[in-house]
CSV table of C-alpha atoms in Angstrom, one decimal:
chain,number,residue,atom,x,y,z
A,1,UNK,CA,4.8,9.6,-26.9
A,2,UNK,CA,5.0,5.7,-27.2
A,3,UNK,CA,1.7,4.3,-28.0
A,4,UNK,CA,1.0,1.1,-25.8
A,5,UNK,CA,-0.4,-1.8,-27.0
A,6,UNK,CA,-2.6,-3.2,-24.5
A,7,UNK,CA,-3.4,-6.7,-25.5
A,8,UNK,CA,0.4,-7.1,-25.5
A,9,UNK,CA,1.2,-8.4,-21.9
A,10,UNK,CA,5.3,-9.5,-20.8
A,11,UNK,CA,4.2,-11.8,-17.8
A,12,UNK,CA,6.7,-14.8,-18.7
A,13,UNK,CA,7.8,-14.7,-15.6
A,14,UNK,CA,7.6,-16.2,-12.1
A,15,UNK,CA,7.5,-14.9,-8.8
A,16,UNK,CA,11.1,-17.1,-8.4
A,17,UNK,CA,12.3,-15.2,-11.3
A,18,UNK,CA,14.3,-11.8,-12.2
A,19,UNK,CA,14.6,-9.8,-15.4
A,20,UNK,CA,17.1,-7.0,-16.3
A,21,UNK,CA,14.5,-4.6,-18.5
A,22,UNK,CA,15.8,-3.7,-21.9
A,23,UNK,CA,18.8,-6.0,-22.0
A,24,UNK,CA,18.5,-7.2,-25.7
A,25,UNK,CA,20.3,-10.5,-25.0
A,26,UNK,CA,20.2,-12.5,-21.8
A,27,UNK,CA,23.2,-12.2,-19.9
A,28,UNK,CA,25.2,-14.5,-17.7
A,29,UNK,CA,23.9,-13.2,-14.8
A,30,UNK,CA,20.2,-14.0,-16.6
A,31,UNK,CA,21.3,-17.7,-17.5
A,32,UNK,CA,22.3,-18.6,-14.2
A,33,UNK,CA,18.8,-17.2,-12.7
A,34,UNK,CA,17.4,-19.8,-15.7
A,35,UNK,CA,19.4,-22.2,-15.6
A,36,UNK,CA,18.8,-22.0,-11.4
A,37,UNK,CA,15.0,-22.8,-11.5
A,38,UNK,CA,14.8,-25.8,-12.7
A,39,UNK,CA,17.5,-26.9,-10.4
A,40,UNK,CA,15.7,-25.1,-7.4
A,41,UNK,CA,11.9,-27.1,-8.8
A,42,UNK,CA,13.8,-30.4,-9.1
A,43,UNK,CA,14.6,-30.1,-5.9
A,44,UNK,CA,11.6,-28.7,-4.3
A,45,UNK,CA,10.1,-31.7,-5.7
A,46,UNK,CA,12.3,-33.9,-4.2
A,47,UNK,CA,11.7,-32.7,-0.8
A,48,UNK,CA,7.9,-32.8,-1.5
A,49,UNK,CA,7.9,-36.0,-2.4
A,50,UNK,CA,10.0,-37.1,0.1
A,51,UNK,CA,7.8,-35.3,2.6
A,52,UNK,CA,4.9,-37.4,1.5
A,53,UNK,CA,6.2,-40.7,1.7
A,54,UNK,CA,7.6,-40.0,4.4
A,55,UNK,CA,3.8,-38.9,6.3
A,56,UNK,CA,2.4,-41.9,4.3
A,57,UNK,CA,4.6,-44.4,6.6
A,58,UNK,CA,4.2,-42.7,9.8
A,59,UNK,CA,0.0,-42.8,8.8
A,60,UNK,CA,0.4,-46.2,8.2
A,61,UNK,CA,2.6,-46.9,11.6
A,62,UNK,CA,-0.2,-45.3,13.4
A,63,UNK,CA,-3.0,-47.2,12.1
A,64,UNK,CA,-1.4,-50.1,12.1
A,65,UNK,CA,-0.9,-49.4,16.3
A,66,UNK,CA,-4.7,-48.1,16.3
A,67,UNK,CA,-2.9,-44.7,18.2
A,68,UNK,CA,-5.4,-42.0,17.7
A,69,UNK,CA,-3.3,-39.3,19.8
A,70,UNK,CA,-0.6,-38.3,17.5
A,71,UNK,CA,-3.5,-37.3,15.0
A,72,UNK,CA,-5.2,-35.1,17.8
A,73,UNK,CA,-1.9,-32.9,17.9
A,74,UNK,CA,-1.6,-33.1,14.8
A,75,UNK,CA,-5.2,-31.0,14.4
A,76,UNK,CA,-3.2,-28.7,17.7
A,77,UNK,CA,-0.7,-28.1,15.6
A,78,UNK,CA,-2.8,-27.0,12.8
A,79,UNK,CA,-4.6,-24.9,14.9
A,80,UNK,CA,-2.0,-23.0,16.0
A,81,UNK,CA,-0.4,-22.5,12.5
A,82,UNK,CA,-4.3,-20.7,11.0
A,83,UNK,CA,-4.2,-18.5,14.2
A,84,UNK,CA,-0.9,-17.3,13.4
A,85,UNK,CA,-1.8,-16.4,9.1
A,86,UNK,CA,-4.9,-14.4,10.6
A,87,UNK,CA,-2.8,-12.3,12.4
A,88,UNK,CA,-1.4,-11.1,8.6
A,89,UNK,CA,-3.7,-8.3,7.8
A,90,UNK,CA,-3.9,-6.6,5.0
A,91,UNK,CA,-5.8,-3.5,2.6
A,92,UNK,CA,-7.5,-4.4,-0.4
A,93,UNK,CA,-7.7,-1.4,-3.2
A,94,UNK,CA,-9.2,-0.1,-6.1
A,95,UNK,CA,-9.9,3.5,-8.3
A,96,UNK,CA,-12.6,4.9,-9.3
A,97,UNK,CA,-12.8,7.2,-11.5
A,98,UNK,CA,-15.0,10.4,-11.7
A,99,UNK,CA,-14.3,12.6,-14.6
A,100,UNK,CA,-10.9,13.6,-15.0
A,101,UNK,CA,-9.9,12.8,-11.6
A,102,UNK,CA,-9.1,9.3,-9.6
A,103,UNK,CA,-9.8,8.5,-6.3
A,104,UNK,CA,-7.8,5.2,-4.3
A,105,UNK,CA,-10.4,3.6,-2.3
A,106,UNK,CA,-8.9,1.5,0.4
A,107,UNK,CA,-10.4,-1.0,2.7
A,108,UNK,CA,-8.7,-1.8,5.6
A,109,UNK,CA,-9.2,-5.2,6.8
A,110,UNK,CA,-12.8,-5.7,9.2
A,111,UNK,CA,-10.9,-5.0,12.4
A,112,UNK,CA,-12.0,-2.0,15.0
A,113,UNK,CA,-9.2,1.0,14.3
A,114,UNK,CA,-7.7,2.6,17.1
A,115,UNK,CA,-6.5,6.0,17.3
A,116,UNK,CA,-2.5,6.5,18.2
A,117,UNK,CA,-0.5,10.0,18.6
A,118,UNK,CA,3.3,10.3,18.3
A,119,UNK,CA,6.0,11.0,15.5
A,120,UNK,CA,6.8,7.4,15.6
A,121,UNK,CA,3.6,5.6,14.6
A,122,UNK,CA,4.6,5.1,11.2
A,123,UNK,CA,8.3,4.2,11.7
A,124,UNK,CA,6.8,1.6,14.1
A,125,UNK,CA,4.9,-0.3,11.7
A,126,UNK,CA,3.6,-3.6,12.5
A,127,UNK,CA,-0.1,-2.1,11.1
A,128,UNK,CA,-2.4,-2.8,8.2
A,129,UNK,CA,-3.0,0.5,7.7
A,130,UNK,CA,-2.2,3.7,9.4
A,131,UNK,CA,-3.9,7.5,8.4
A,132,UNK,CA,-3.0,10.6,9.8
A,133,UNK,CA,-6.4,11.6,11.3
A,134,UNK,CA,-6.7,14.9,12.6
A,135,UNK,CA,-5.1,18.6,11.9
A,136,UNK,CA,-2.1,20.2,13.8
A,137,UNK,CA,-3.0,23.4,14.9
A,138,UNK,CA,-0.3,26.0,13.3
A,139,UNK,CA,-0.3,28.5,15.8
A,140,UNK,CA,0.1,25.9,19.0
A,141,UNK,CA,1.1,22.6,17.0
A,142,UNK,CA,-1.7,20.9,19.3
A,143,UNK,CA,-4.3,19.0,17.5
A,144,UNK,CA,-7.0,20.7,16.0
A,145,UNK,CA,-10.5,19.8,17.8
A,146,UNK,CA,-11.6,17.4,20.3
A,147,UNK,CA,-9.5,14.5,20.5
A,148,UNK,CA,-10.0,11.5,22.5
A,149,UNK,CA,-7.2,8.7,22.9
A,150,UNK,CA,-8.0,6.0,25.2
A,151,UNK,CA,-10.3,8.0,27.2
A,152,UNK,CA,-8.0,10.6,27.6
A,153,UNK,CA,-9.3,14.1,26.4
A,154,UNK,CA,-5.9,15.2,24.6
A,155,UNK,CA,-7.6,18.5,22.9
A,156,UNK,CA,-10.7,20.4,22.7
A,157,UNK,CA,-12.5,22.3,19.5
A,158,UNK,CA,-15.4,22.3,17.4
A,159,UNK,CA,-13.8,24.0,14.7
A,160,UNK,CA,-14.7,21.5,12.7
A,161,UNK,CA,-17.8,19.7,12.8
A,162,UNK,CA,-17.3,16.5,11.6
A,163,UNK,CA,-16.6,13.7,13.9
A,164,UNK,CA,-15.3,10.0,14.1
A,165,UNK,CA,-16.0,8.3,17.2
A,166,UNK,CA,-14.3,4.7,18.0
A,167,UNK,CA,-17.1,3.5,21.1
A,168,UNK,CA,-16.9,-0.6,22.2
A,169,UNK,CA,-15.9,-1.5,19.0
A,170,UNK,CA,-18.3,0.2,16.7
A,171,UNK,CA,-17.0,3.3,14.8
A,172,UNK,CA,-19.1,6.2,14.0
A,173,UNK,CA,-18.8,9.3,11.3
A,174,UNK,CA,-20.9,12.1,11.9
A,175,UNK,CA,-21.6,15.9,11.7
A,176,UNK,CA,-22.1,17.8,14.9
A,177,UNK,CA,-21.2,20.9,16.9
A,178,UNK,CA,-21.7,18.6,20.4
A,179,UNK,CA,-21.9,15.4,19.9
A,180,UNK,CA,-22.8,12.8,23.0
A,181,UNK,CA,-20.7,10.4,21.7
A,182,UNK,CA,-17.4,12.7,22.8
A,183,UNK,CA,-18.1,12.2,26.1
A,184,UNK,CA,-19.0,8.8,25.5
A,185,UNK,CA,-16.3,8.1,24.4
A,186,UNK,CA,-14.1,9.3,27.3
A,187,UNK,CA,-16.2,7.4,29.7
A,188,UNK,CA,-16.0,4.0,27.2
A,189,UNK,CA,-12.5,4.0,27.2
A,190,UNK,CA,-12.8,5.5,23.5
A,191,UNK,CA,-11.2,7.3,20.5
A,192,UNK,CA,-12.8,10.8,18.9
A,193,UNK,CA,-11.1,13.0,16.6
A,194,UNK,CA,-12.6,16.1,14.5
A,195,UNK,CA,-12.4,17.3,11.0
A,196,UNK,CA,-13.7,19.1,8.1
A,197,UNK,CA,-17.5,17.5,7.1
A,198,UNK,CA,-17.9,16.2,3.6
A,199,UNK,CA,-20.9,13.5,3.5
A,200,UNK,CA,-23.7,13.5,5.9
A,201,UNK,CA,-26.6,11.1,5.7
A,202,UNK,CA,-26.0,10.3,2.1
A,203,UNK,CA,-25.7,14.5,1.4
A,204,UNK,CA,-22.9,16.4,0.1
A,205,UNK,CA,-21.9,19.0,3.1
A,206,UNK,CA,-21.1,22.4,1.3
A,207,UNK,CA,-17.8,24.3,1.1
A,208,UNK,CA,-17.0,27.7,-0.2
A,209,UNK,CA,-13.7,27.2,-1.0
A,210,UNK,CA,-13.1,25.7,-4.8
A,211,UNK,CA,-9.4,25.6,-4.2
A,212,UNK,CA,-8.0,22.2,-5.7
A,213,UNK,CA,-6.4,20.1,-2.8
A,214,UNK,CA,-4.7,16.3,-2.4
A,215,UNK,CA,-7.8,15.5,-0.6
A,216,UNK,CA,-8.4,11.9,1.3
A,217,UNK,CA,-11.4,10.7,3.4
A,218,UNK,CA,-12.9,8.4,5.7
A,219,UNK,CA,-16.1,7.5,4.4
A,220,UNK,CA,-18.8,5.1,4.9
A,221,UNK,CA,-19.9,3.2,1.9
A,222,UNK,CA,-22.3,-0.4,1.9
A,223,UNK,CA,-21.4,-0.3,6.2
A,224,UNK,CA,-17.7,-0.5,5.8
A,225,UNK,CA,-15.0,2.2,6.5
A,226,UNK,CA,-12.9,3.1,3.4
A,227,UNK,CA,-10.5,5.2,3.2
A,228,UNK,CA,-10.1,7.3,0.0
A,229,UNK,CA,-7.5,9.2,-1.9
A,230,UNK,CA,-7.6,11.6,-4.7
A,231,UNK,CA,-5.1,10.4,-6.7
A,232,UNK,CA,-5.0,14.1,-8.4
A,233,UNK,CA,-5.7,17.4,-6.5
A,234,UNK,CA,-9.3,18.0,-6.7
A,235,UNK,CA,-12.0,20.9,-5.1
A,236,UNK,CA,-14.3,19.8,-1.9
A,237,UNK,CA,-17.1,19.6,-4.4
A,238,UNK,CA,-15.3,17.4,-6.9
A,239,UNK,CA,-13.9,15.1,-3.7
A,240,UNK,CA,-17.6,15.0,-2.3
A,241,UNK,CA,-19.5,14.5,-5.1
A,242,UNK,CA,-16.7,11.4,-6.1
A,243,UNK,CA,-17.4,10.0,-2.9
A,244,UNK,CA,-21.2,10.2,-2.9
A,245,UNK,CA,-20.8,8.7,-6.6
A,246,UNK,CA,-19.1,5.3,-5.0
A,247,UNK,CA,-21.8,5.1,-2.6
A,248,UNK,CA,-21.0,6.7,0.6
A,249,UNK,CA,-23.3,8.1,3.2
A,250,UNK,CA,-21.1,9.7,5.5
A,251,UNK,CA,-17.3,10.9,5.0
A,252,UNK,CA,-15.4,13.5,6.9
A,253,UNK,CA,-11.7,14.4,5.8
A,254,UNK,CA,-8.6,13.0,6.6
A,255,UNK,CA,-4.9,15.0,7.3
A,256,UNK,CA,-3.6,15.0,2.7
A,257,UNK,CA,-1.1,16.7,1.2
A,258,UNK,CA,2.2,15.7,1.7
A,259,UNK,CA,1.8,14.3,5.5
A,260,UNK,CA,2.4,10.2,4.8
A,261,UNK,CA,-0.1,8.0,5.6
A,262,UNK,CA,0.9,3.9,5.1
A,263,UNK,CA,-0.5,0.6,3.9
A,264,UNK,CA,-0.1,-2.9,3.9
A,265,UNK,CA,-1.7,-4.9,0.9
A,266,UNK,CA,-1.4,-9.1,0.4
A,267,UNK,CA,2.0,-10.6,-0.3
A,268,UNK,CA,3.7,-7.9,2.3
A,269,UNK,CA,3.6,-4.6,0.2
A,270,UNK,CA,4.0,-1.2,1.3
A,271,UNK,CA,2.6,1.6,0.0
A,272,UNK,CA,2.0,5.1,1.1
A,273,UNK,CA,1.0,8.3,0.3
A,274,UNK,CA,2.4,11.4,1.1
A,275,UNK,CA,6.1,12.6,1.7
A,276,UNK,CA,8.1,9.5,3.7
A,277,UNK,CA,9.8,11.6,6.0
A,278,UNK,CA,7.9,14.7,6.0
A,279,UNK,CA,7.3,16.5,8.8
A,280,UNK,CA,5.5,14.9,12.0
A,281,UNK,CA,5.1,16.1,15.4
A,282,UNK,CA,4.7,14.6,18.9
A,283,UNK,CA,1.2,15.4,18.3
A,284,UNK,CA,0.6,14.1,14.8
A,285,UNK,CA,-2.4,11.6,15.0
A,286,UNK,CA,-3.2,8.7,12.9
A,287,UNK,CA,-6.6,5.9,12.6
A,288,UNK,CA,-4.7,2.6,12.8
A,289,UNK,CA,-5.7,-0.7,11.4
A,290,UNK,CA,-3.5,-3.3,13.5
B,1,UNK,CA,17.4,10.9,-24.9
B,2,UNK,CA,14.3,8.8,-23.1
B,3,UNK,CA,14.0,10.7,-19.6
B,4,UNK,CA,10.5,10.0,-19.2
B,5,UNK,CA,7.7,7.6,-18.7
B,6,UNK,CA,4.8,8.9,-20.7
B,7,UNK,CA,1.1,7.5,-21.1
B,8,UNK,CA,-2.0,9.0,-21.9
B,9,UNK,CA,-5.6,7.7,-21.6
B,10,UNK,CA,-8.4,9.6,-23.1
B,11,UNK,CA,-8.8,11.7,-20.1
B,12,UNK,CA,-4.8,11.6,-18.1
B,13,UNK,CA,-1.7,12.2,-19.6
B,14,UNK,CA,1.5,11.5,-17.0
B,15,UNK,CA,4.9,12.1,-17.3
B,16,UNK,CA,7.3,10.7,-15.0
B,17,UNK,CA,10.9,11.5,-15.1
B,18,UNK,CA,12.6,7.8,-15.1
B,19,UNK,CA,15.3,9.1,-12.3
B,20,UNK,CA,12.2,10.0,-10.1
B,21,UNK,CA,10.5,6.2,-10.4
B,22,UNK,CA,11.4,4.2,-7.3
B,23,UNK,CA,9.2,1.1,-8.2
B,24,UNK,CA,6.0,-0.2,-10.1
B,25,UNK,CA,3.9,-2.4,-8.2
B,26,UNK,CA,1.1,-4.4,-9.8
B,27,UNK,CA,-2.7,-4.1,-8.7
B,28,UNK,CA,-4.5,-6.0,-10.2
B,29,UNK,CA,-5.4,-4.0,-13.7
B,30,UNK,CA,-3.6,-1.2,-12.4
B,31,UNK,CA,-0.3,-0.3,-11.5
B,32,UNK,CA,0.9,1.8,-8.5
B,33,UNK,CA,4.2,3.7,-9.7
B,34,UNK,CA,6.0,5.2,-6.7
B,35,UNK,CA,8.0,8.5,-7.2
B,36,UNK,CA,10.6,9.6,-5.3
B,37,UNK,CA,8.7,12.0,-3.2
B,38,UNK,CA,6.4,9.0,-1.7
B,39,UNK,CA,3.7,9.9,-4.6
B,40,UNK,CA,1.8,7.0,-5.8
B,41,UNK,CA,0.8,7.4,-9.5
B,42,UNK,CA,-2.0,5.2,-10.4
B,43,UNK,CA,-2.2,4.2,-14.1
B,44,UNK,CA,-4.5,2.0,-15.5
B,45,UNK,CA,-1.7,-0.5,-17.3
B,46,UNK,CA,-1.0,-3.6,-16.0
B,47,UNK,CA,2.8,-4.3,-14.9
B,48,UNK,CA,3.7,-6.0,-18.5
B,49,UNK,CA,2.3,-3.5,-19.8
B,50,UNK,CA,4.4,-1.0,-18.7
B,51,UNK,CA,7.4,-3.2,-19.3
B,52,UNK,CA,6.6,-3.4,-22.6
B,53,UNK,CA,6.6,0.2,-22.7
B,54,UNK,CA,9.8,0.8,-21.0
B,55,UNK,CA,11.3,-1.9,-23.5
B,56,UNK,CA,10.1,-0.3,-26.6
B,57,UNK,CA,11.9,3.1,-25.7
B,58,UNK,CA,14.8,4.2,-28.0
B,59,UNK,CA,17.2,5.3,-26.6
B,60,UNK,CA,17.2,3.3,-23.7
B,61,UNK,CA,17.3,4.7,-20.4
B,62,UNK,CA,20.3,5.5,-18.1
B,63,UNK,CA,18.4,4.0,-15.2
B,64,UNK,CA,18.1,0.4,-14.7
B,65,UNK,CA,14.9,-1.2,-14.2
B,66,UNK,CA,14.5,-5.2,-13.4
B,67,UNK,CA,11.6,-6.6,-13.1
B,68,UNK,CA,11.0,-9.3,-10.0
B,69,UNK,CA,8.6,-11.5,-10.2
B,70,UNK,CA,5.1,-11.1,-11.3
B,71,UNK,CA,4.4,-7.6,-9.3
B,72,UNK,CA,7.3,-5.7,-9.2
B,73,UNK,CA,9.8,-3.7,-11.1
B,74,UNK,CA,12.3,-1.5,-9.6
B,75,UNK,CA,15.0,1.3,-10.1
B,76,UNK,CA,18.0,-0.8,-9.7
B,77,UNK,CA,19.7,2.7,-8.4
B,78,UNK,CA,17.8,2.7,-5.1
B,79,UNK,CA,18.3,-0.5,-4.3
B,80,UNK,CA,19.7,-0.2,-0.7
B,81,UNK,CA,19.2,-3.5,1.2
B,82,UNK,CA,17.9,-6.8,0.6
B,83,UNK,CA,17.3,-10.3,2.8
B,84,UNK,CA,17.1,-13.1,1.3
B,85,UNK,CA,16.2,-14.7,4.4
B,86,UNK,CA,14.1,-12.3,5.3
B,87,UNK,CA,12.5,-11.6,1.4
B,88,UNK,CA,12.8,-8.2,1.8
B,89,UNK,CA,14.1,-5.2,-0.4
B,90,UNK,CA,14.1,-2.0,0.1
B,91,UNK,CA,14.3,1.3,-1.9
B,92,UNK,CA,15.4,4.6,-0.9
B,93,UNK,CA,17.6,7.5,-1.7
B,94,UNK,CA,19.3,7.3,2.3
B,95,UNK,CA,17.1,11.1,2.7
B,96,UNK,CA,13.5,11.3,1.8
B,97,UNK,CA,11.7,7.7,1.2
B,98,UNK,CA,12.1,4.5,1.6
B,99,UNK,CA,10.0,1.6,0.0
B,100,UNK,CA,9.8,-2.2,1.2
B,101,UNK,CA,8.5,-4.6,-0.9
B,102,UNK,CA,8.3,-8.7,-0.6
B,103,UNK,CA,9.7,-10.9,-3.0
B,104,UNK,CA,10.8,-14.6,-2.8
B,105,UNK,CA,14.0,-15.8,-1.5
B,106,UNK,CA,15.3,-17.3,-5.2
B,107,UNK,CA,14.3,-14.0,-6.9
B,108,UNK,CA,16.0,-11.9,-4.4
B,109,UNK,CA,19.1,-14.4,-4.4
B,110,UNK,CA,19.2,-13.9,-7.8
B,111,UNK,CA,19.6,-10.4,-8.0
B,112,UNK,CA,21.7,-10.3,-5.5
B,113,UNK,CA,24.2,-12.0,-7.7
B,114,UNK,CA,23.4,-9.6,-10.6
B,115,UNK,CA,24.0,-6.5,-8.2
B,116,UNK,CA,26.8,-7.8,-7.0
B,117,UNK,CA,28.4,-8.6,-10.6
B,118,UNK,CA,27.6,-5.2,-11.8
């Protein structure tokens, strides 16, 4: 095994840049991309600079005619242009390790999730982050427990008795056989779905089972939602007693394994977890950050 | 012959079959490496790291890797579209994933020419 030197770091590079790994010399291909850059600056600065002088004489114009209007759509204009960046929303990530294992902690960005059903949520995109949420029964391929989209009742179960209710913009994670906020949550307009309990109040929530499973969550840790992933299969004890280590008072599991769940970080990149086109029904459900 | 990516920590030991990496994004101190069943390794190298690594191997692998820009490296055998207008690139095998990553216009114009001098 190749031993890695870790103070060495190969960032000489910019984001305008490309580089063929391993190729011992550059290669044409490599000199034009240099030899491009400078070319592609000069000009940029150009332009810049033009730009400038350019707004420097039409400031001056307008002082000089004491016209305060073109300034006040100029602030429009820049209005407009901050609305549209914070429509970009994005996950920030980290791991934390416990042990052996690694868990992905994700934070979607501080908007209220929705839930969506269909085999085409994912392929639709246009979402910071999107989660398969609850089980597809095996026997029916419904969804497995209650299940509220929109106020719509979809399915009905308590066969698992953890809970996460989306209610006038707040979103609650809880352990209950009959929960109020179900129908709540019909009559709100709402979102509920059900699965297995792992954190309640703070407390590990006890399972029998010390299989080893590609385990994610939704947990609550310092108020925000996070969504985690064992980055290695681990047991419900291992999983809860992670999560409880990072600080969260309640979790309940998310759909793992191989059914793909999808992100959206800064700069535009996509990652996911799970098999890309693994199988999805018409009732596959996901918790969407949009 | 090098067929796989290995690195250890005291407590993780991974390795990755080069054929089966699809890209390496950067994360700060970590790296996401993306497999081609939609798995997402996380290793705690950063991306120059793992450059260096992939550099220092001997002999050198079959597959192709080219680093764009500060955060990405990819297999250059997956490559199956890119925009330059639209600073887009995606990954796949045409069957089972398919990964989309940004980059800028002069980085993806640039490999474009490589790719298409190949």
């Amino acid at each position: 095994m190749k031993s890695v030197r870790r103070n060495i770091s190969n960032d000489n590079i910019e984001d305008d840049q490309i580089r063929i790994i391993g190729s011992a010399s550059p290669t044409d291909d490599e000199d034009k991309i240099a030899s491009r850059k400078p070319r592609g600056r000069n000009r940029m600065r150009v332009v810049v600079a033009l730009a400038i002088a350019l707004c420097c004489i039409v400031l001056i114009v307008i002082k000089m005619l004491g016209a305060d209007s073109p300034i006040a759509m100029d602030d429009d204009s820049m209005a407009d242009t901050s609305q549209e960046m914070s429509t970009q929303l994005f996950v920030t990530s980290d791991v934390v390790r416990y042990g052996d294992n690694a868990i992905l902690m994700i934070t979607p960005p501080d908007v209220t999730p929705i839930l969506q059903v269909g085999s085409d949520v994912i392929n639709n995109g246009g979402f910071a982050m999107a989660m398969p949420a609850a089980d597809v029964r095996q026997d029916n391929g419904d969804i497995n427990g209650s299940f509220v989209l929109n106020g719509e009742l979809l399915a009905r179960g308590t066969r698992n008795a953890g809970y996460c209710a989306i209610i006038d913009g707040e979103v609650y994670l809880g352990v209950s056989d009959e929960s109020p906020l179900l129908e709540k949550a019909i009559e709100s307009g709402g979102y509920f779905f059900r699965n297995i309990p792992l954190v309640s109040n703070g407390d590990p929530v006890q399972h029998k089972s010390s299989d080893k499973y590609s385990l994610r969550a939704l947990a609550l840790i310092d108020d925000h939602l996070v969504v985690a992933i064992a980055c290695n299969k681990m047991s419900y004890a291992e999983f809860t007693e992670a999560l409880i280590d990072a600080g969260a008072t309640d979790a309940i599991r998310l759909v793992g394994g191989a059914i793909y769940g999808e992100w959206v970080s800064e700069g535009g990149i996509v990652s996911g977890s799970g098999l890309r086109d693994g199988h999805v029904s018409d009732h596959s459900s996901y918790i969407v950050w949009r | 012959m090098s067929d796989y990516l290995t690195y250890a920590n005291s407590v993780e030991y991974y390795r990755i079959p080069f054929d089966t990496i699809v890209a390496i994004v950067a994360d700060g101190n970590y790296c996401q490496i993306t497999t081609v069943d939609s798995n997402v390794n996380v290793v705690t190298l950063q991306l120059g790291q793992i450059e260096s690594l992939i550099n220092g191997l001997e002999p050198f692998p079959d597959n192709i890797f080219i680093r764009i820009g500060k955060s990405l490296i990819v297999n250059s055998r997956y490559i199956s579209y890119l925009s330059i207008a639209k600073q887009k690139i995606v990954l796949s095998d045409g069957r089972s994933f398919r990964f989309t990553h940004n980059a800028s216009r002069e980085a993806l114009r640039a490999l474009k020419q490589y790719l298409e001098g190949k």
